[in-house]
mmCIF file of C-alpha atoms in Angstrom:
data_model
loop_
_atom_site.group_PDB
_atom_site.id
_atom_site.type_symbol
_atom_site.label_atom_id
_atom_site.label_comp_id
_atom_site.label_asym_id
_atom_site.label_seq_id
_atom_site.Cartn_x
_atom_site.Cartn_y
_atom_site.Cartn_z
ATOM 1 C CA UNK B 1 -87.757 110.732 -120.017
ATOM 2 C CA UNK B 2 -89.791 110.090 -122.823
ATOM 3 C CA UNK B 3 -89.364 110.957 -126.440
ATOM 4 C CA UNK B 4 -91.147 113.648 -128.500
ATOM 5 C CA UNK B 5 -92.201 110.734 -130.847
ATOM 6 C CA UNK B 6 -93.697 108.689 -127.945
ATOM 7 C CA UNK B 7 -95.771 111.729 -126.725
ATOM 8 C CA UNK B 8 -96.804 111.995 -130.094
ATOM 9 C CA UNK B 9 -98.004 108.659 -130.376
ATOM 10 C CA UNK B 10 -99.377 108.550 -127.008
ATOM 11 C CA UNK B 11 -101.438 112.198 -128.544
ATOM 12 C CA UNK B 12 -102.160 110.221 -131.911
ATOM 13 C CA UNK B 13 -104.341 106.783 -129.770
ATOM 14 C CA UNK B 14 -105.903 109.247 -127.274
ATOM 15 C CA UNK B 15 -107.359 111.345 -129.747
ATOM 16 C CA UNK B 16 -108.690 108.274 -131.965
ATOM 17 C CA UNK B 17 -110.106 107.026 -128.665
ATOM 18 C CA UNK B 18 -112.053 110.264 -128.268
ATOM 19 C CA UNK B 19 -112.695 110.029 -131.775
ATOM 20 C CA UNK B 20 -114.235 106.269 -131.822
ATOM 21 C CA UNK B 21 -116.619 107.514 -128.550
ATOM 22 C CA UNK B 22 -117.791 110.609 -130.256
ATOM 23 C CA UNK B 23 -118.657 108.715 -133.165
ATOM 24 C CA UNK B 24 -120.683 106.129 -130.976
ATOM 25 C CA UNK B 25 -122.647 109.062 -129.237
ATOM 26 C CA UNK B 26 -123.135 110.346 -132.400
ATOM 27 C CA UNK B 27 -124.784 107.362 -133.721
ATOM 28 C CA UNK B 28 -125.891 106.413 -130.690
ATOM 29 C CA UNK B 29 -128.064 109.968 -131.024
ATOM 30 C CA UNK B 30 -129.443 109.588 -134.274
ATOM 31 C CA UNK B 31 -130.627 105.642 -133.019
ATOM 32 C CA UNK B 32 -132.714 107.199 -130.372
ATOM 33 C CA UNK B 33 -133.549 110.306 -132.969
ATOM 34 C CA UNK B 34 -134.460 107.661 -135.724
ATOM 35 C CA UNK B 35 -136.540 106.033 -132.283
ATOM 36 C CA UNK B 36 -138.476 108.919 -131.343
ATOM 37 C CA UNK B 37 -139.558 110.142 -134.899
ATOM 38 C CA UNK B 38 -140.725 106.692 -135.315
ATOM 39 C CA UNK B 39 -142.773 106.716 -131.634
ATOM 40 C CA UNK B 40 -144.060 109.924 -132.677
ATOM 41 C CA UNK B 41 -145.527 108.470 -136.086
ATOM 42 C CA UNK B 42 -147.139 105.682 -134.992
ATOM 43 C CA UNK B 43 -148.708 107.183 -131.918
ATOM 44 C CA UNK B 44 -151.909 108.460 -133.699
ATOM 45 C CA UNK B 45 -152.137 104.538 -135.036
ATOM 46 C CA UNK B 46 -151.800 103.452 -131.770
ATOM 47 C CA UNK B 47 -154.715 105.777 -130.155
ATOM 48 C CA UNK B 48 -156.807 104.485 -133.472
ATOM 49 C CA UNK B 49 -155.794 100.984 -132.349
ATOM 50 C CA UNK B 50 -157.096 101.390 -129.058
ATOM 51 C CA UNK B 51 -160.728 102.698 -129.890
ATOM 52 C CA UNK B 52 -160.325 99.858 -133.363
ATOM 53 C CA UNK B 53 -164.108 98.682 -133.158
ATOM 54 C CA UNK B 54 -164.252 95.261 -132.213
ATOM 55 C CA UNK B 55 -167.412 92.828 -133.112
ATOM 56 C CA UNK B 56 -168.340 90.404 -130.648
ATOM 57 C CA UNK B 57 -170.543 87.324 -131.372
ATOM 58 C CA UNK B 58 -171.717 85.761 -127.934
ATOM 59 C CA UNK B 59 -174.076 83.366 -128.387
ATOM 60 C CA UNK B 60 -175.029 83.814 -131.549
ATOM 61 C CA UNK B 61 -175.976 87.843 -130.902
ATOM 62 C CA UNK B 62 -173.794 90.366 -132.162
ATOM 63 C CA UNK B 63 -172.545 93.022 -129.962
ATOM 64 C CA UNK B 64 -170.204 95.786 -131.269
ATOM 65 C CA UNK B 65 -167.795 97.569 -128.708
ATOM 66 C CA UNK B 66 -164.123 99.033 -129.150
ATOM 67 C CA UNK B 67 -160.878 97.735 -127.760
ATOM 68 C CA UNK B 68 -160.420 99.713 -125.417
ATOM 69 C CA UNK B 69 -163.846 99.188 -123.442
ATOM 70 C CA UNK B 70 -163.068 95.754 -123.687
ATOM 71 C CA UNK B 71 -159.384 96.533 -121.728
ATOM 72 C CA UNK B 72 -161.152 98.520 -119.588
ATOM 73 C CA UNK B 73 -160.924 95.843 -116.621
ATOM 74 C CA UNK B 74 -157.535 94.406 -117.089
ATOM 75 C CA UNK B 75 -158.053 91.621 -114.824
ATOM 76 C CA UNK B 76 -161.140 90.120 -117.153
ATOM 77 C CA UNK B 77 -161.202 87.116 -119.328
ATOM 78 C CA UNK B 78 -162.082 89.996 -122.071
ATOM 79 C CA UNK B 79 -158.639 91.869 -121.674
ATOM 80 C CA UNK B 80 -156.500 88.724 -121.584
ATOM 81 C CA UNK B 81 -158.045 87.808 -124.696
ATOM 82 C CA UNK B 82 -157.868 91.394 -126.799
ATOM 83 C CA UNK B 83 -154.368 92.013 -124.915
ATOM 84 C CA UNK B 84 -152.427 91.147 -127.929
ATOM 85 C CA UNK B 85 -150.579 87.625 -125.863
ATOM 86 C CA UNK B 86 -152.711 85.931 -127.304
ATOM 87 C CA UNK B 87 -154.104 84.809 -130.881
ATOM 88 C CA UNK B 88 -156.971 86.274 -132.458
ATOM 89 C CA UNK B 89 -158.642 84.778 -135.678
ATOM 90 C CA UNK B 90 -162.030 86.324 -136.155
ATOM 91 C CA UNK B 91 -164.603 84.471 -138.210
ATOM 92 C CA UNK B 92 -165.657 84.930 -141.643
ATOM 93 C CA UNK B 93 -168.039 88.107 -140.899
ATOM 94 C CA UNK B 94 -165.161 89.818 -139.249
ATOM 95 C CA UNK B 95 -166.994 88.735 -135.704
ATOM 96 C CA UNK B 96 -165.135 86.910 -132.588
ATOM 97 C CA UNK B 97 -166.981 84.268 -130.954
ATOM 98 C CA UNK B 98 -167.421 83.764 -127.669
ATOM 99 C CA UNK B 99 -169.891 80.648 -127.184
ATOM 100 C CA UNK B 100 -171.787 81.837 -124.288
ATOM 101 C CA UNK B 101 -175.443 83.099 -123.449
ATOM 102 C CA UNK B 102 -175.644 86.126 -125.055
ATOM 103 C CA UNK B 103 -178.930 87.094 -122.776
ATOM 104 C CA UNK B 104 -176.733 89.458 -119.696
ATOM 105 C CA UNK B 105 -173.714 90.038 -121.834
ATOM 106 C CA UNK B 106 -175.042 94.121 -122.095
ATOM 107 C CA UNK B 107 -174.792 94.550 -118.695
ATOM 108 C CA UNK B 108 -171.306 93.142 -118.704
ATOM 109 C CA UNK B 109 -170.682 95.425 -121.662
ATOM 110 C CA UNK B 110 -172.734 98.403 -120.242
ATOM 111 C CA UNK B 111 -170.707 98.356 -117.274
ATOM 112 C CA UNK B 112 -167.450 98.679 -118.707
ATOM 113 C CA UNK B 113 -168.031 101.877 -120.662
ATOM 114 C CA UNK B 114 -169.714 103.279 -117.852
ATOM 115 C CA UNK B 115 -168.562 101.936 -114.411
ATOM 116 C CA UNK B 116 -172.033 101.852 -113.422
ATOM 117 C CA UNK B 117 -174.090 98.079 -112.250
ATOM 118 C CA UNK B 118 -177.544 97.953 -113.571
ATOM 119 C CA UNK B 119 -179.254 94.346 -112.742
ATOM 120 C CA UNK B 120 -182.124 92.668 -113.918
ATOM 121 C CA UNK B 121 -185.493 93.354 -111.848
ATOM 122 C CA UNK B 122 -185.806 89.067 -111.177
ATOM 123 C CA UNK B 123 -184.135 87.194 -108.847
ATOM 124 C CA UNK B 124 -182.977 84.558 -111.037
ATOM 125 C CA UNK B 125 -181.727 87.240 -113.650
ATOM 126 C CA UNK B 126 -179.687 88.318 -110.797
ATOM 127 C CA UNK B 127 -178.160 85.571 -109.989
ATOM 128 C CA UNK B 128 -177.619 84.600 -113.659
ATOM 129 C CA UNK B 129 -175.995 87.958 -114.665
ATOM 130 C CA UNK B 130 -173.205 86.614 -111.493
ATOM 131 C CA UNK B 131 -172.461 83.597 -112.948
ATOM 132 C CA UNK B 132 -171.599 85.799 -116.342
ATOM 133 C CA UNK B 133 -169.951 88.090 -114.565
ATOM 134 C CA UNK B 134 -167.774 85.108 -112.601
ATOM 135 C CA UNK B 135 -166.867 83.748 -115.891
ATOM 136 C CA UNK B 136 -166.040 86.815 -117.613
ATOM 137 C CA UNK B 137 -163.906 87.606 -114.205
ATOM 138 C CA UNK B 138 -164.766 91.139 -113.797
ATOM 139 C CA UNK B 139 -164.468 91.205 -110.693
ATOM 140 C CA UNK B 140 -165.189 94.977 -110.162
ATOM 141 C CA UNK B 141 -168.902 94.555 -111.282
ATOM 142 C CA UNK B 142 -169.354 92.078 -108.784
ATOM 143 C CA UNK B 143 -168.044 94.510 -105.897
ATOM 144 C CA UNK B 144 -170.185 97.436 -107.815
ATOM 145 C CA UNK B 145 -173.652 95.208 -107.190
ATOM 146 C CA UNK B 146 -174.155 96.752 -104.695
ATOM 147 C CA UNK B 147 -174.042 100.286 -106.500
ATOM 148 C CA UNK B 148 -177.044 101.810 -105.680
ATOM 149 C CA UNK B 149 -176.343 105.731 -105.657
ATOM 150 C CA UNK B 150 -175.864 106.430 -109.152
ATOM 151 C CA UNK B 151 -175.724 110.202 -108.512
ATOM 152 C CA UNK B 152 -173.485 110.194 -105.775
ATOM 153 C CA UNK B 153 -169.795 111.979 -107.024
ATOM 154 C CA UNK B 154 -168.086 111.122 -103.793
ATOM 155 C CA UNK B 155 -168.293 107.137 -103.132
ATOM 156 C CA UNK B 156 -166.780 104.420 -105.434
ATOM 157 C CA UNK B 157 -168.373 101.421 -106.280
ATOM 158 C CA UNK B 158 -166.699 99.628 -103.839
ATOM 159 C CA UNK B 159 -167.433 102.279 -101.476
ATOM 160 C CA UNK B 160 -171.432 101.620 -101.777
ATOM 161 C CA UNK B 161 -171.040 98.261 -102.008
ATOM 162 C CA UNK B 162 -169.432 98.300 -98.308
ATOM 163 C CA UNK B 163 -172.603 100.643 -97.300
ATOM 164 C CA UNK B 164 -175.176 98.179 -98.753
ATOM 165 C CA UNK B 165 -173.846 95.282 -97.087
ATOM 166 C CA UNK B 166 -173.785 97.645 -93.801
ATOM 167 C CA UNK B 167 -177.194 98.311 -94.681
ATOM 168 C CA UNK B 168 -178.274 94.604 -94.675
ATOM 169 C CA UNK B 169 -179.869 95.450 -98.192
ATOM 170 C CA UNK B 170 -179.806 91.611 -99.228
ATOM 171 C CA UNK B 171 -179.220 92.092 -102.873
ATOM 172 C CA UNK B 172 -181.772 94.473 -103.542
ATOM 173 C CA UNK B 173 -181.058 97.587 -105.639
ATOM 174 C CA UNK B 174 -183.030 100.377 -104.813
ATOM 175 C CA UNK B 175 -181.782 103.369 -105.883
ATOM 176 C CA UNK B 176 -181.407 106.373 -103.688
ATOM 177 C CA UNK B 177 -182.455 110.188 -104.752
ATOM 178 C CA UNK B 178 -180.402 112.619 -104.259
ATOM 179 C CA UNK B 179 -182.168 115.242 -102.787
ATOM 180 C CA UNK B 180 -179.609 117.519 -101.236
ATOM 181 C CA UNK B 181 -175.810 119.000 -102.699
ATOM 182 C CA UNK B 182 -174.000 121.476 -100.810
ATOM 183 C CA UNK B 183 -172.414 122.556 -104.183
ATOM 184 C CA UNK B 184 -175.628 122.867 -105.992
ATOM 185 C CA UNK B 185 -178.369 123.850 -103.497
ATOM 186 C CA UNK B 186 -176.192 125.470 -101.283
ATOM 187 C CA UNK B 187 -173.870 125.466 -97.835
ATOM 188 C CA UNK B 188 -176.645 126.729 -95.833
ATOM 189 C CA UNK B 189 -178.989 125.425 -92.342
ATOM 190 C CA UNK B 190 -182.126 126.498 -94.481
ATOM 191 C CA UNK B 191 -181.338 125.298 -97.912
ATOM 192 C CA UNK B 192 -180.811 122.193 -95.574
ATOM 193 C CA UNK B 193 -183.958 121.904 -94.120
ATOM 194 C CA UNK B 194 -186.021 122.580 -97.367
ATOM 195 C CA UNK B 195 -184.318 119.546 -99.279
ATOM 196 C CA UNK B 196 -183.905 116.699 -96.005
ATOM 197 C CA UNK B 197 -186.549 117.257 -93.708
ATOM 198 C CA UNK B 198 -189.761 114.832 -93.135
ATOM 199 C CA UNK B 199 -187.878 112.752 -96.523
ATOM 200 C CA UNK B 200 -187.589 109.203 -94.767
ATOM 201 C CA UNK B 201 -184.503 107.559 -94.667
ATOM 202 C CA UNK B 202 -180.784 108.916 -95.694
ATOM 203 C CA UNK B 203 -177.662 108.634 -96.150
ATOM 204 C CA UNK B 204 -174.923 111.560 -95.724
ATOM 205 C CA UNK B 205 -171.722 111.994 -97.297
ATOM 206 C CA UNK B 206 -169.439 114.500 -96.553
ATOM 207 C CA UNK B 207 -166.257 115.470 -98.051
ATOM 208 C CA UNK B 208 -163.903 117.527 -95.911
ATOM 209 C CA UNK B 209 -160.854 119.771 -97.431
ATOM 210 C CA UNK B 210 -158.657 117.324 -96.017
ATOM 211 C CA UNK B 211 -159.662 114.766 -98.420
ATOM 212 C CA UNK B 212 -161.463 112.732 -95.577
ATOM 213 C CA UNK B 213 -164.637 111.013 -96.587
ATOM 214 C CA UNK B 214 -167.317 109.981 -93.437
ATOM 215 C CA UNK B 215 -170.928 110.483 -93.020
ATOM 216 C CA UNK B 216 -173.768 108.597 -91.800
ATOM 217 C CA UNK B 217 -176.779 106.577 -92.323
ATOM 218 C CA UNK B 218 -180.131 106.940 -89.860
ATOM 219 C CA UNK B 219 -183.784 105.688 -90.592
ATOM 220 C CA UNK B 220 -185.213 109.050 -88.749
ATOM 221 C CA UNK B 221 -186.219 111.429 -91.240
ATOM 222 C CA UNK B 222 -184.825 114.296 -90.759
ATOM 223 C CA UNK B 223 -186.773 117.354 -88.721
ATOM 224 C CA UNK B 224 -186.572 121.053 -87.083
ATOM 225 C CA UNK B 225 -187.634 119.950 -83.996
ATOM 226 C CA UNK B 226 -185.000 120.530 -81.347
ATOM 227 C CA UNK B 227 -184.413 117.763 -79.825
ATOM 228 C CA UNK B 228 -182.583 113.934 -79.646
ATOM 229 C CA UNK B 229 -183.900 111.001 -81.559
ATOM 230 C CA UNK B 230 -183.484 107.237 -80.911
ATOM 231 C CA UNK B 231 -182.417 104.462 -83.588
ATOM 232 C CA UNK B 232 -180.602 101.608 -83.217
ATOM 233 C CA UNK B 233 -180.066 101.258 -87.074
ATOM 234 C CA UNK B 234 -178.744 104.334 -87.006
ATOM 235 C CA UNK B 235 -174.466 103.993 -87.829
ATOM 236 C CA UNK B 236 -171.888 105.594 -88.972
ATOM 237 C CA UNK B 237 -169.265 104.960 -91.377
ATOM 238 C CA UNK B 238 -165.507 106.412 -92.315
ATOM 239 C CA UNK B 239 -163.747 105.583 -95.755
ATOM 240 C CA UNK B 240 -160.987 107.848 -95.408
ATOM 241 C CA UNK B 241 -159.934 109.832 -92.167
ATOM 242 C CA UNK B 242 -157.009 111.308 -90.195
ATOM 243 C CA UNK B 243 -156.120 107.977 -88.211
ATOM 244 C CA UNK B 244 -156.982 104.753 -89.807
ATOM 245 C CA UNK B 245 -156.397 106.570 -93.793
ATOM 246 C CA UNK B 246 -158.480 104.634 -96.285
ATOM 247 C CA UNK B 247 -160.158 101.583 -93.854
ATOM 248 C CA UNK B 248 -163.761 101.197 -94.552
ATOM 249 C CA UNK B 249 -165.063 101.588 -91.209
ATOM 250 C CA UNK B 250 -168.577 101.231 -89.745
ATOM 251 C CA UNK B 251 -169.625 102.733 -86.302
ATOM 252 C CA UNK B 252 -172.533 101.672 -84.682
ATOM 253 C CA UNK B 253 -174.725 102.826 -81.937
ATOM 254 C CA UNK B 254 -173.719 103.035 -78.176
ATOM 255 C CA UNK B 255 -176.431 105.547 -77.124
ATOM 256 C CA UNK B 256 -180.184 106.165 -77.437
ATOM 257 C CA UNK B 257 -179.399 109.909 -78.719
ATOM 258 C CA UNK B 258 -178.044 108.820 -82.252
ATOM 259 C CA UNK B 259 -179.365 112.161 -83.884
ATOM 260 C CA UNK B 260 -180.394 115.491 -82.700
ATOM 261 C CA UNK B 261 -182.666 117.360 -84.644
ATOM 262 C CA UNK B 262 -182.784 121.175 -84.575
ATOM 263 C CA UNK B 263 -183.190 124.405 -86.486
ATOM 264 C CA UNK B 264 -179.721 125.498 -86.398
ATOM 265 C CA UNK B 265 -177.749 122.102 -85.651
ATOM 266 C CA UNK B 266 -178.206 119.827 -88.572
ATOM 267 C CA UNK B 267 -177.107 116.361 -89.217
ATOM 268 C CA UNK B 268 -175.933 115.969 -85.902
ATOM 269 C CA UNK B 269 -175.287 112.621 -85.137
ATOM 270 C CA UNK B 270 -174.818 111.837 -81.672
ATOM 271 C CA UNK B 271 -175.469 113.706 -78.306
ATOM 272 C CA UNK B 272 -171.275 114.268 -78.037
ATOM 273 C CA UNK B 273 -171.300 115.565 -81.476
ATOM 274 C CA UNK B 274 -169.994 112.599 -83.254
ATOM 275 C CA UNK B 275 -170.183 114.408 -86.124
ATOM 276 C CA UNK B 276 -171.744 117.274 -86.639
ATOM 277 C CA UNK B 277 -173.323 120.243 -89.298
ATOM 278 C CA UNK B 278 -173.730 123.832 -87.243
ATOM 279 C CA UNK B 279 -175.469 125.574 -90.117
ATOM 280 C CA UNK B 280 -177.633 128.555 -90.203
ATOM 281 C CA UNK B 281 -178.678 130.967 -93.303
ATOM 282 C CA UNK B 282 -175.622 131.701 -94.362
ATOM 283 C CA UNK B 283 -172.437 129.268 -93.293
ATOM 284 C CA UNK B 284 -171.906 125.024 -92.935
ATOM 285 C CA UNK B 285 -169.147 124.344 -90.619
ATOM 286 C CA UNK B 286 -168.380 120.485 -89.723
ATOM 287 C CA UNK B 287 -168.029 119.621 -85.686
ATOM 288 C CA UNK B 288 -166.312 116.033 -84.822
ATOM 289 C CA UNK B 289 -165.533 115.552 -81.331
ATOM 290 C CA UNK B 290 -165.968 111.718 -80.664
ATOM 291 C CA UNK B 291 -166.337 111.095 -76.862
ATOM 292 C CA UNK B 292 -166.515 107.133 -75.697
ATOM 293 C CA UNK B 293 -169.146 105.910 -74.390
ATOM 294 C CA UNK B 294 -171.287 108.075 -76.202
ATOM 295 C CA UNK B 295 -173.683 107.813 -78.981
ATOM 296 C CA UNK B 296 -171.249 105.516 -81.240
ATOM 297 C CA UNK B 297 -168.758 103.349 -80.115
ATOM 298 C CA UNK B 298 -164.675 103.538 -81.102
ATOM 299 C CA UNK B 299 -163.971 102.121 -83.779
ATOM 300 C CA UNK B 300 -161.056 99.064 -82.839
ATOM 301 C CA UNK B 301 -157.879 100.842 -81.903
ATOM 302 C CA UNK B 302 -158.279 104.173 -81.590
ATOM 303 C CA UNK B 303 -159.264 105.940 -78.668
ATOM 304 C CA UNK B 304 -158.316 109.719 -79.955
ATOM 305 C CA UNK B 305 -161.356 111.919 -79.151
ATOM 306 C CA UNK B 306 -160.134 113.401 -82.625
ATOM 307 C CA UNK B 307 -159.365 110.429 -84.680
ATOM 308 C CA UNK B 308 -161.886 111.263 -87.550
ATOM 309 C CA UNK B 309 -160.095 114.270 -88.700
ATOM 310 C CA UNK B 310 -157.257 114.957 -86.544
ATOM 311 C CA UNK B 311 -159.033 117.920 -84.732
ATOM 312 C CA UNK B 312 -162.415 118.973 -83.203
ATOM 313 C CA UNK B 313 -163.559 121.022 -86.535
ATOM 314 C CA UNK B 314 -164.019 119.971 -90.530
ATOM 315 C CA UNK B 315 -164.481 122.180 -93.447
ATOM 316 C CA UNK B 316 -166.577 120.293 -95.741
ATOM 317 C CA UNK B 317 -166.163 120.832 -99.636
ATOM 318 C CA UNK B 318 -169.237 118.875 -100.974
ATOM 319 C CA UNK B 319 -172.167 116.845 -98.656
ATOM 320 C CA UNK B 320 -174.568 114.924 -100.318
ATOM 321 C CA UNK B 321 -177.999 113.581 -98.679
ATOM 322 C CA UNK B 322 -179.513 110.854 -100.380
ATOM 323 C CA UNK B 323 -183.527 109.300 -99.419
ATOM 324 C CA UNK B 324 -183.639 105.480 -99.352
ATOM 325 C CA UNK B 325 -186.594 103.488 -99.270
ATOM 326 C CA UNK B 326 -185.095 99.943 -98.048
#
């Protein structure tokens, strides 16, 4: 049996153990205290630090920009070098020199701050603005050539770029008008009709509440006729939807109805009803029902009547119809 002055000792090292590990939470406490206060001080430096205004000389031509445009691609030869890895010794004049043609650097600087490609109007200013763009390694403006709905809220730049290769548009950049938004001009068959008909060439867009993202491209204008029209450049395409998810896919013609073309069915593509717009004064609802063998062809692996969407109806959020002159 053990003593009274053994329990007390045993008492006495138990409580200094407690003791030593409340003091090293304690301290431990005011470390990450003392860590925070200083985080929260130096946070308004490091926002200033990241729009510090940065002067460029490329070429001999000054440019002036901010850090964090120049960050803005983090994969670029520009954000390796303002990372802070790396460096920096600015010349005399406060400028950094970067001993290239200084000629296309705006567009590489343009597109940064606004995630938008604008090319030269030449041929050989196009193909010069690529090499600057390969040696810069922004990659995304080389994807985002093919850009060419600047008004569009849905697609990415990626996303056009996929439909301008589809389209076969060979480099070129015209730009398409918007001339129709569910949103803005309403989610009606004759708001519809007053903005798309007899207006050339289009594209459609349409979001669903599902997230999905689909639509379709045909070089039929658009009419109130009634009846089936013929195309085979008529396709269309699928960046999100309820079976593949975010595959960019491309659907083209299996039929010589492609699009039907009536007062109260708009934006029909397909005699099935590939996908479809039932609109009439007052209400847009979306129709998918894909049947093979009609109209469009499958795309590779699904067979799903209702692969688009994951049922025969859509709600659509937002279309957008844009007129192309390719």
């Amino acid at each position: 049996m053990a003593s009274r002055s053994e329990d007390s000792k045993a008492f006495e090292e138990v409580s200094s153990y407690l003791s030593k590990v409340q003091d090293l939470l304690s301290c431990e406490q005011d470390k990450a205290r003392a860590e925070r206060e200083q985080l929260e001080r130096d946070f308004p430096t490091i926002q200033q630090f990241q729009k510090k205004r940065i002067k460029l000389n490329v070429g001999g031509q000054v440019f002036m920009t901010t850090l964090e445009t120049l960050r803005k691609d983090p994969d670029s030869m520009l954000a390796s070098m303002f990372s802070g890895r790396f460096e920096m010794t600015p010349d005399d004049d406060g400028a950094f020199f970067i001993d290239r043609d200084p000629t296309y650097f705006r567009f590489i600087l343009n597109f940064l701050r606004t995630g938008k490609a604008l090319l030269p109007e030449s041929t050989l200013g196009k193909e010069e603005l690529k090499l600057e763009a390969e040696f810069y390694n922004i990659r995304a403006f080389l994807k985002a050539k093919g850009s060419f709905l600047s008004q569009c809220s849905l697609l990415t730049v990626d996303q056009q770029a996929s439909l301008a290769e589809w389209l076969d548009m060979g480099g070129r950049q015209e730009e398409g008008q918007l001339i129709y938004k569910a949103t803005r001009d309403g989610f009606s068959g004759a708001a519809i009709h007053h903005c798309c008909d007899d207006k050339g060439e289009t594209i459609t867009v349409i979001k669903t509440t599902n997230g999905y993202l689909f639509g379709g491209y045909t070089d039929v204008p658009w009419k109130s006729e009634g009846n089936f029209q013929s195309s085979p450049k008529t396709f269309l395409f699928a960046f999100n939807n309820y079976t593949t998810g975010n595959t960019p896919l491309k659907m083209n013609v299996s039929d010589i109805n492609t699009v039907f073309h009536g007062p109260s069915n708009f934006l029909w593509f397909g005699c099935g009803g590939a996908i479809g717009l039932t609109a009439n004064n007052t209400l847009l609802n979306g129709t998918s029902n894909w049947y093979d063998g009609k109209s469009y062809k499958f795309p590779p692996g699904t067979t799903n009547n209702h692969w688009l969407v994951g049922e025969g109806t859509f709600e659509p959020t937002e279309i957008e119809v844009f007129s192309l002159h390719i």
